[in-house]
Amino acid sequence: MPNLNNKIKNLLPRKVLFLYYLHSAKKAVLPDLKRRIYDKVYNNSETEKVQRDLTLLYHIVEKGLTMPVPRPGFGKKVVLDLCKVINRYEKMNLPVDDLEFKQSVSVLREYVEFHHEINFKLDDELNEKLKDIVSRFENIEGLKQKNVTKEEYFKEINEPFDVFCRSRYSVRNYTEEEIPQSVLSECIELAQKSPSFCNRQPTRVHVVKSPELKQGILELQNGNRGFGHLAETLLVITSVISTTKDIHERNENHLNGGMFIMTLLNALHFKKIGACSLNWSVSSDKDMKLRSLLNIPENEVVLMIISCGYLPEKLSLASSPRKSAKEITTEH
Ligand SMILES: Cc1cc2nc3c(=O)[nH]c(=O)nc-3n(C[C@H](O)[C@H](O)[C@H](O)COP(=O)(O)O)c2cc1C
C-alpha cells in the first residue's frame, strides 16, 4: 500500500499535492487553533488569568533586580501594573498564600529595599502604591533573589541528580572569557542523549560568536535587555521539519527540541557555563530576519536561543519559585 500511495503521489502535479497537504494540514491544526482562540475569547477563568499576570509582571521585576547593573528606578510601568494586579487579586478574594501572590508582594518589597539601599527616590505615585501594598502584607514572605559567588553557584554540580537539578538557575551575567568550541561540543553531545521521536534526532544547534551577528539576533529578541549583550556565545536551537512524516507529527519539532534544550542547559551548568533561555515567540518577519542572518535552511524551524558565558566572581540570580508537585498533579 505505501508503494501504491507513493506511485499516486508521483503522478499528481506538485501543485495539486501542495493543495491536498494544505487542506489536510488545516483540518489537523484547526481544532487546536480554535481551542486557543476560544480560550482568549470565552474563557472567563479570571483566577488563572490574574495568576498569569502576576507571574509575568513579578518575573520582570525579579529580572530587573538581578541584572548585572540594575538601573535605578527601573520598570516603573511594570511595577505600577503589578500593584494594580495585586489589588485586583485581593478584590477577587483569592488566597493570599498562593505562590504567585506571595512572590509578587515579596518582589515589590525587594524593589523598595533596593531603592532605599541606593538612596534613590522613587516618584511619589509609585512610592505611595508600593508603601500601601508592602505595609498591608508585611507578613507575607516570598523567595528573595539570590546573590552568590561563582564558587557557591557551582558548588553542587557534582552532587547527586536531585541536588544538581535544583542548583541550576537561568544566569543573566557573563564575562568575556571565550567558551572553547570543544566545550560547547561536549555539551551538545550530552544534549544529543535526550530522547527523540523514533530516534529521529531533529534538533540542530547554530553556534554564534560573531559580535555583529549576536547583536543582530538580540535586537530581534524581546527578553534580553540589560544582559544579552554580555553573552559570549548565542546558541540558536532549530529543528528540521523534514524529519516529520506527516502533519500529525507537527509538534514533534518543538517537543523534541524542548527535551534537547533541557539536557543542554544542564550540560552547560555541569561545565560551569551560565546560560539563559531566550524565547523565540516572534512575528514571522522577525523570524525571517533571523533566518536570513544565519542562513537557516528553509526546512528548519527556530525554537529558542540560549545566551551563554562564563561567570563573573559575583552575580545575582532571579529566584523564580516553583509551584509544588501536588499543585500541578492530577491523580486519576
Ligand atoms: C521557552 C523559554 C523562554 C524564555 N525566555 C526568556 C527570555 O526571553 N528572557 C529571559 O530573561 N528569560 C527567559 N526564560 C527563562 C525563564 O525566565 C526561566 O527559565 C524561569 O524564570 C525559571 O527560572 P530558572 O531557569 O532560573 O529556573 C525563558 C525560559 C524558557 C523555558
Tab-separated table of C-alpha atoms and ligand atoms in Angstrom:
chain	number	residue	atom	x	y	z
A	1	MET	CA	0.000	0.000	0.000
A	2	PRO	CA	2.696	2.589	0.849
A	3	ASN	CA	4.173	1.882	-2.584
A	4	LEU	CA	0.856	2.500	-4.286
A	5	ASN	CA	0.436	5.753	-2.339
A	6	ASN	CA	3.876	6.860	-3.440
A	7	LYS	CA	3.097	5.997	-7.052
A	8	ILE	CA	-0.115	8.040	-6.928
A	9	LYS	CA	1.745	10.931	-5.289
A	10	ASN	CA	4.356	10.881	-8.022
A	11	LEU	CA	1.674	11.007	-10.707
A	12	LEU	CA	-0.023	14.085	-9.244
A	13	PRO	CA	1.123	17.567	-10.286
A	14	ARG	CA	3.085	19.236	-7.419
A	15	LYS	CA	0.507	21.993	-7.144
A	16	VAL	CA	-2.346	19.531	-6.537
A	17	LEU	CA	-0.230	17.715	-3.994
A	18	PHE	CA	0.558	21.018	-2.268
A	19	LEU	CA	-3.138	21.926	-2.040
A	20	TYR	CA	-4.004	18.451	-0.772
A	21	TYR	CA	-1.409	18.734	2.018
A	22	LEU	CA	-2.541	22.268	2.833
A	23	HIS	CA	-6.137	21.052	3.174
A	24	SER	CA	-5.195	18.178	5.493
A	25	ALA	CA	-2.892	20.455	7.488
A	26	LYS	CA	-5.733	22.963	8.052
A	27	LYS	CA	-8.009	20.139	9.183
A	28	ALA	CA	-5.396	18.888	11.618
A	29	VAL	CA	-4.430	22.276	13.028
A	30	LEU	CA	-7.850	23.923	13.231
A	31	PRO	CA	-9.155	22.248	16.430
A	32	ASP	CA	-6.052	23.342	18.326
A	33	LEU	CA	-6.232	26.880	16.931
A	34	LYS	CA	-9.923	27.056	17.818
A	35	ARG	CA	-9.216	25.847	21.360
A	36	ARG	CA	-6.618	28.605	21.770
A	37	ILE	CA	-8.837	31.327	20.339
A	38	TYR	CA	-11.799	30.104	22.389
A	39	ASP	CA	-9.633	30.384	25.499
A	40	LYS	CA	-8.807	34.008	24.674
A	41	VAL	CA	-12.403	34.992	23.883
A	42	TYR	CA	-14.682	32.866	26.054
A	43	ASN	CA	-12.651	31.522	28.947
A	44	ASN	CA	-13.787	33.520	31.927
A	45	SER	CA	-11.379	31.876	34.296
A	46	GLU	CA	-10.256	35.123	35.869
A	47	THR	CA	-8.277	33.229	38.509
A	48	GLU	CA	-5.868	31.692	36.009
A	49	LYS	CA	-5.522	34.961	34.151
A	50	VAL	CA	-4.797	37.044	37.237
A	51	GLN	CA	-2.220	34.453	38.365
A	52	ARG	CA	-0.645	34.570	34.903
A	53	ASP	CA	-0.437	38.367	35.013
A	54	LEU	CA	1.105	38.363	38.494
A	55	THR	CA	3.773	35.910	37.359
A	56	LEU	CA	4.553	37.744	34.129
A	57	LEU	CA	4.953	41.019	35.977
A	58	TYR	CA	6.763	39.894	39.127
A	59	HIS	CA	9.227	37.990	36.950
A	60	ILE	CA	10.136	41.147	35.041
A	61	VAL	CA	10.839	42.878	38.359
A	62	GLU	CA	12.860	39.850	39.573
A	63	LYS	CA	14.912	40.095	36.415
A	64	GLY	CA	15.399	43.842	36.838
A	65	LEU	CA	16.647	43.334	40.404
A	66	THR	CA	19.180	40.724	39.304
A	67	MET	CA	20.600	42.466	36.237
A	68	PRO	CA	24.391	42.841	36.101
A	69	VAL	CA	23.795	46.572	36.672
A	70	PRO	CA	20.221	47.210	37.891
A	71	ARG	CA	19.025	50.599	36.644
A	72	PRO	CA	17.785	52.905	39.427
A	73	GLY	CA	14.034	53.471	39.014
A	74	PHE	CA	13.760	50.614	36.516
A	75	GLY	CA	10.438	49.202	35.377
A	76	LYS	CA	8.095	51.932	36.685
A	77	LYS	CA	5.240	50.918	34.399
A	78	VAL	CA	5.620	47.223	35.180
A	79	VAL	CA	5.688	47.915	38.921
A	80	LEU	CA	2.543	50.069	38.682
A	81	ASP	CA	0.835	47.320	36.679
A	82	LEU	CA	1.883	44.747	39.269
A	83	CYS	CA	0.380	46.904	42.044
A	84	LYS	CA	-2.861	47.052	40.046
A	85	VAL	CA	-2.998	43.299	39.524
A	86	ILE	CA	-2.239	42.668	43.215
A	87	ASN	CA	-5.198	44.886	44.146
A	88	ARG	CA	-7.397	43.081	41.626
A	89	TYR	CA	-6.330	39.713	43.043
A	90	GLU	CA	-7.186	40.878	46.537
A	91	LYS	CA	-10.626	42.113	45.464
A	92	MET	CA	-11.301	38.670	43.984
A	93	ASN	CA	-10.748	37.204	47.472
A	94	LEU	CA	-8.199	34.721	46.211
A	95	PRO	CA	-5.858	33.035	48.715
A	96	VAL	CA	-3.035	35.317	49.816
A	97	ASP	CA	-0.762	32.338	50.478
A	98	ASP	CA	-0.677	31.339	46.791
A	99	LEU	CA	2.786	31.337	45.266
A	100	GLU	CA	2.008	33.999	42.647
A	101	PHE	CA	0.604	36.429	45.189
A	102	LYS	CA	3.281	35.891	47.824
A	103	GLN	CA	6.083	36.304	45.291
A	104	SER	CA	4.535	39.447	43.810
A	105	VAL	CA	4.320	41.157	47.190
A	106	SER	CA	7.766	39.961	48.159
A	107	VAL	CA	9.339	41.208	44.902
A	108	LEU	CA	7.769	44.639	45.409
A	109	ARG	CA	9.231	44.747	48.916
A	110	GLU	CA	12.652	43.935	47.435
A	111	TYR	CA	12.150	46.688	44.853
A	112	VAL	CA	11.541	49.196	47.656
A	113	GLU	CA	14.515	47.916	49.674
A	114	PHE	CA	16.809	48.058	46.638
A	115	HIS	CA	15.978	51.718	46.017
A	116	HIS	CA	16.259	52.529	49.702
A	117	GLU	CA	19.745	50.986	49.811
A	118	ILE	CA	20.989	53.015	46.851
A	119	ASN	CA	19.270	56.163	48.165
A	120	PHE	CA	17.162	56.581	45.037
A	121	LYS	CA	13.903	58.446	45.453
A	122	LEU	CA	11.079	56.728	43.590
A	123	ASP	CA	8.402	59.007	42.206
A	124	ASP	CA	5.543	59.865	44.555
A	125	GLU	CA	2.752	57.991	42.792
A	126	LEU	CA	4.781	54.788	42.702
A	127	ASN	CA	6.044	55.207	46.237
A	128	GLU	CA	2.550	55.577	47.632
A	129	LYS	CA	1.242	52.448	45.908
A	130	LEU	CA	4.260	50.425	46.964
A	131	LYS	CA	4.056	51.600	50.587
A	132	ASP	CA	0.400	50.650	50.733
A	133	ILE	CA	1.000	47.103	49.474
A	134	VAL	CA	4.171	46.475	51.447
A	135	SER	CA	2.590	47.650	54.711
A	136	ARG	CA	-0.694	45.791	54.228
A	137	PHE	CA	1.073	42.494	53.549
A	138	GLU	CA	4.105	42.783	55.790
A	139	ASN	CA	3.756	39.179	56.983
A	140	ILE	CA	3.858	37.718	53.513
A	141	GLU	CA	7.176	36.098	52.636
A	142	GLY	CA	8.278	35.041	49.159
A	143	LEU	CA	11.614	33.868	47.839
A	144	LYS	CA	14.257	36.589	47.746
A	145	GLN	CA	16.606	36.991	44.793
A	146	LYS	CA	19.963	35.327	45.322
A	147	ASN	CA	23.365	36.993	45.489
A	148	VAL	CA	26.057	34.353	45.115
A	149	THR	CA	29.706	33.932	44.276
A	150	LYS	CA	30.616	31.911	41.200
A	151	GLU	CA	32.041	29.233	43.516
A	152	GLU	CA	28.827	29.000	45.545
A	153	TYR	CA	26.731	28.780	42.393
A	154	PHE	CA	28.640	25.804	41.007
A	155	LYS	CA	29.393	24.012	44.264
A	156	GLU	CA	26.711	21.368	43.709
A	157	ILE	CA	27.434	20.372	40.121
A	158	ASN	CA	28.976	17.031	41.133
A	159	GLU	CA	26.286	16.162	43.652
A	160	PRO	CA	23.558	13.526	43.109
A	161	PHE	CA	20.964	14.346	40.427
A	162	ASP	CA	18.320	15.820	42.758
A	163	VAL	CA	20.804	18.288	44.259
A	164	PHE	CA	22.360	19.086	40.863
A	165	CYS	CA	18.951	19.637	39.293
A	166	ARG	CA	17.896	22.115	41.965
A	167	SER	CA	21.166	24.033	41.659
A	168	ARG	CA	20.642	25.306	38.090
A	169	TYR	CA	19.259	28.788	37.516
A	170	SER	CA	18.968	30.995	34.468
A	171	VAL	CA	22.106	33.110	34.540
A	172	ARG	CA	21.982	36.634	33.135
A	173	ASN	CA	25.520	37.835	33.736
A	174	TYR	CA	28.640	36.766	31.821
A	175	THR	CA	32.317	37.583	31.374
A	176	GLU	CA	34.101	37.943	28.056
A	177	GLU	CA	36.104	34.739	28.579
A	178	GLU	CA	35.844	32.585	25.490
A	179	ILE	CA	33.961	29.290	25.710
A	180	PRO	CA	36.035	26.878	23.600
A	181	GLN	CA	34.138	25.197	20.783
A	182	SER	CA	35.323	21.832	22.187
A	183	VAL	CA	33.457	22.513	25.470
A	184	LEU	CA	30.305	23.567	23.612
A	185	SER	CA	30.582	20.391	21.531
A	186	GLU	CA	30.766	18.257	24.690
A	187	CYS	CA	27.572	19.922	25.948
A	188	ILE	CA	25.824	19.424	22.617
A	189	GLU	CA	26.971	15.787	22.620
A	190	LEU	CA	25.342	15.319	26.043
A	191	ALA	CA	22.146	17.029	24.868
A	192	GLN	CA	22.081	14.563	21.968
A	193	LYS	CA	21.428	11.843	24.575
A	194	SER	CA	17.931	13.291	25.003
A	195	PRO	CA	15.197	11.008	23.687
A	196	SER	CA	13.682	11.862	20.317
A	197	PHE	CA	10.754	10.523	18.303
A	198	CYS	CA	11.853	7.165	16.781
A	199	ASN	CA	15.380	8.419	17.427
A	200	ARG	CA	14.999	10.815	14.503
A	201	GLN	CA	17.109	13.490	16.256
A	202	PRO	CA	15.583	16.565	14.627
A	203	THR	CA	17.323	19.256	16.729
A	204	ARG	CA	20.158	21.427	15.378
A	205	VAL	CA	22.401	23.991	17.091
A	206	HIS	CA	23.757	27.148	15.457
A	207	VAL	CA	26.686	28.472	17.489
A	208	VAL	CA	27.031	32.226	17.119
A	209	LYS	CA	30.154	34.072	18.269
A	210	SER	CA	30.396	36.906	15.734
A	211	PRO	CA	29.661	40.194	17.571
A	212	GLU	CA	27.711	41.595	14.584
A	213	LEU	CA	25.544	38.502	14.271
A	214	LYS	CA	24.933	38.308	18.025
A	215	GLN	CA	23.841	41.949	18.074
A	216	GLY	CA	21.584	41.431	15.057
A	217	ILE	CA	19.911	38.434	16.698
A	218	LEU	CA	19.490	40.059	20.109
A	219	GLU	CA	17.871	43.116	18.528
A	220	LEU	CA	15.145	40.812	17.215
A	221	GLN	CA	14.539	39.155	20.614
A	222	ASN	CA	12.466	40.830	23.318
A	223	GLY	CA	13.749	39.326	26.583
A	224	ASN	CA	17.467	40.047	26.792
A	225	ARG	CA	17.641	43.729	27.671
A	226	GLY	CA	20.336	44.536	30.231
A	227	PHE	CA	22.316	41.309	29.859
A	228	GLY	CA	22.107	39.802	26.344
A	229	HIS	CA	24.950	41.988	25.088
A	230	LEU	CA	27.287	40.278	27.581
A	231	ALA	CA	26.744	36.789	26.132
A	232	GLU	CA	29.967	35.359	24.749
A	233	THR	CA	28.025	32.776	22.742
A	234	LEU	CA	24.476	32.515	21.477
A	235	LEU	CA	23.120	29.085	20.696
A	236	VAL	CA	20.258	29.220	18.237
A	237	ILE	CA	18.317	25.983	18.521
A	238	THR	CA	16.418	24.836	15.463
A	239	SER	CA	14.692	21.664	14.318
A	240	VAL	CA	14.467	20.018	10.923
A	241	ILE	CA	10.848	19.737	9.817
A	242	SER	CA	11.694	17.189	7.114
A	243	THR	CA	12.204	14.672	9.945
A	244	THR	CA	8.413	14.643	10.421
A	245	LYS	CA	6.445	12.396	8.111
A	246	ASP	CA	3.002	13.927	8.210
A	247	ILE	CA	1.156	16.853	9.730
A	248	HIS	CA	0.132	14.895	12.835
A	249	GLU	CA	3.778	14.930	13.837
A	250	ARG	CA	3.969	18.723	13.615
A	251	ASN	CA	4.519	19.292	17.348
A	252	GLU	CA	7.444	16.882	17.492
A	253	ASN	CA	9.974	19.528	16.462
A	254	HIS	CA	9.174	21.734	19.438
A	255	LEU	CA	8.612	18.816	21.803
A	256	ASN	CA	11.863	17.043	20.935
A	257	GLY	CA	13.647	20.382	20.933
A	258	GLY	CA	12.411	21.175	24.438
A	259	MET	CA	13.784	17.891	25.740
A	260	PHE	CA	17.096	18.529	23.980
A	261	ILE	CA	17.317	22.058	25.339
A	262	MET	CA	16.756	20.953	28.932
A	263	THR	CA	19.639	18.477	28.713
A	264	LEU	CA	21.759	21.153	27.059
A	265	LEU	CA	21.022	23.632	29.864
A	266	ASN	CA	22.025	21.012	32.433
A	267	ALA	CA	25.169	20.161	30.438
A	268	LEU	CA	26.179	23.831	30.289
A	269	HIS	CA	25.611	24.092	34.039
A	270	PHE	CA	27.722	20.954	34.580
A	271	LYS	CA	30.519	22.585	32.562
A	272	LYS	CA	30.293	25.761	34.695
A	273	ILE	CA	28.800	27.851	31.925
A	274	GLY	CA	25.998	30.266	32.776
A	275	ALA	CA	23.032	30.128	30.396
A	276	CYS	CA	19.656	31.714	29.870
A	277	SER	CA	16.860	30.537	27.571
A	278	LEU	CA	15.551	33.301	25.319
A	279	ASN	CA	12.080	32.862	23.860
A	280	TRP	CA	11.565	32.880	20.131
A	281	SER	CA	7.862	33.806	20.255
A	282	VAL	CA	8.190	36.361	17.483
A	283	SER	CA	6.348	37.623	14.429
A	284	SER	CA	7.144	35.908	11.143
A	285	ASP	CA	9.054	38.914	9.821
A	286	LYS	CA	11.465	38.737	12.757
A	287	ASP	CA	11.767	35.015	12.208
A	288	MET	CA	12.631	35.623	8.554
A	289	LYS	CA	15.253	38.201	9.540
A	290	LEU	CA	16.938	35.715	11.868
A	291	ARG	CA	16.819	33.042	9.166
A	292	SER	CA	18.496	35.329	6.727
A	293	LEU	CA	21.152	36.467	9.268
A	294	LEU	CA	22.236	32.857	9.869
A	295	ASN	CA	21.258	31.340	6.509
A	296	ILE	CA	18.999	28.893	8.276
A	297	PRO	CA	17.705	26.322	5.784
A	298	GLU	CA	14.031	26.588	4.804
A	299	ASN	CA	13.279	23.184	6.359
A	300	GLU	CA	14.433	24.199	9.858
A	301	VAL	CA	12.205	25.945	12.413
A	302	VAL	CA	13.759	28.164	15.059
A	303	LEU	CA	12.810	27.036	18.573
A	304	MET	CA	14.756	29.138	21.005
A	305	ILE	CA	18.012	30.958	21.683
A	306	ILE	CA	20.343	30.353	24.619
A	307	SER	CA	22.680	33.097	25.789
A	308	CYS	CA	25.810	31.747	27.481
A	309	GLY	CA	29.079	32.720	29.064
A	310	TYR	CA	31.471	32.063	31.896
A	311	LEU	CA	30.557	33.849	35.097
A	312	PRO	CA	31.912	36.845	36.966
A	313	GLU	CA	33.119	36.265	40.548
A	314	LYS	CA	29.801	37.553	41.969
A	315	LEU	CA	26.344	37.515	40.448
A	316	SER	CA	22.622	37.737	41.207
A	317	LEU	CA	20.050	35.104	40.277
A	318	ALA	CA	16.290	35.524	39.914
A	319	SER	CA	14.749	33.140	42.445
A	320	SER	CA	11.800	32.069	40.225
A	321	PRO	CA	9.961	29.937	42.822
A	322	ARG	CA	8.052	26.861	41.681
A	323	LYS	CA	4.583	25.516	42.390
A	324	SER	CA	4.661	22.224	44.288
A	325	ALA	CA	4.276	18.849	42.569
A	326	LYS	CA	0.933	18.499	44.359
A	327	GLU	CA	-0.389	21.700	42.813
A	328	ILE	CA	0.329	20.593	39.268
A	329	THR	CA	-0.560	16.895	39.546
A	330	THR	CA	-3.918	15.237	38.954
A	331	GLU	CA	-4.191	11.679	40.126
A	332	HIS	CA	-6.581	9.548	38.058
B	1	LIG	C1	10.936	28.850	26.437
B	1	LIG	C2	11.589	29.805	27.395
B	1	LIG	C3	11.736	31.125	27.048
B	1	LIG	C4	12.388	32.010	27.916
B	1	LIG	N1	12.597	33.297	27.512
B	1	LIG	C5	13.308	34.122	28.306
B	1	LIG	C6	13.640	35.422	27.835
B	1	LIG	O1	13.294	35.822	26.723
B	1	LIG	N2	14.384	36.203	28.657
B	1	LIG	C7	14.814	35.785	29.891
B	1	LIG	O2	15.499	36.548	30.564
B	1	LIG	N3	14.491	34.556	30.357
B	1	LIG	C8	13.767	33.709	29.594
B	1	LIG	N4	13.483	32.443	30.016
B	1	LIG	C9	13.997	31.985	31.320
B	1	LIG	C10	12.877	31.891	32.353
B	1	LIG	O3	12.545	33.164	32.812
B	1	LIG	C11	13.342	30.984	33.499
B	1	LIG	O4	13.646	29.721	32.973
B	1	LIG	C12	12.271	30.813	34.573
B	1	LIG	O5	12.034	32.013	35.243
B	1	LIG	C13	12.705	29.759	35.592
B	1	LIG	O6	13.902	30.141	36.205
B	1	LIG	P1	15.215	29.268	36.188
B	1	LIG	O7	15.586	28.973	34.777
B	1	LIG	O8	16.246	30.123	36.883
B	1	LIG	O9	14.947	28.007	36.951
B	1	LIG	C14	12.841	31.555	29.180
B	1	LIG	C15	12.647	30.210	29.531
B	1	LIG	C16	12.040	29.347	28.649
B	1	LIG	C17	11.893	27.894	29.041
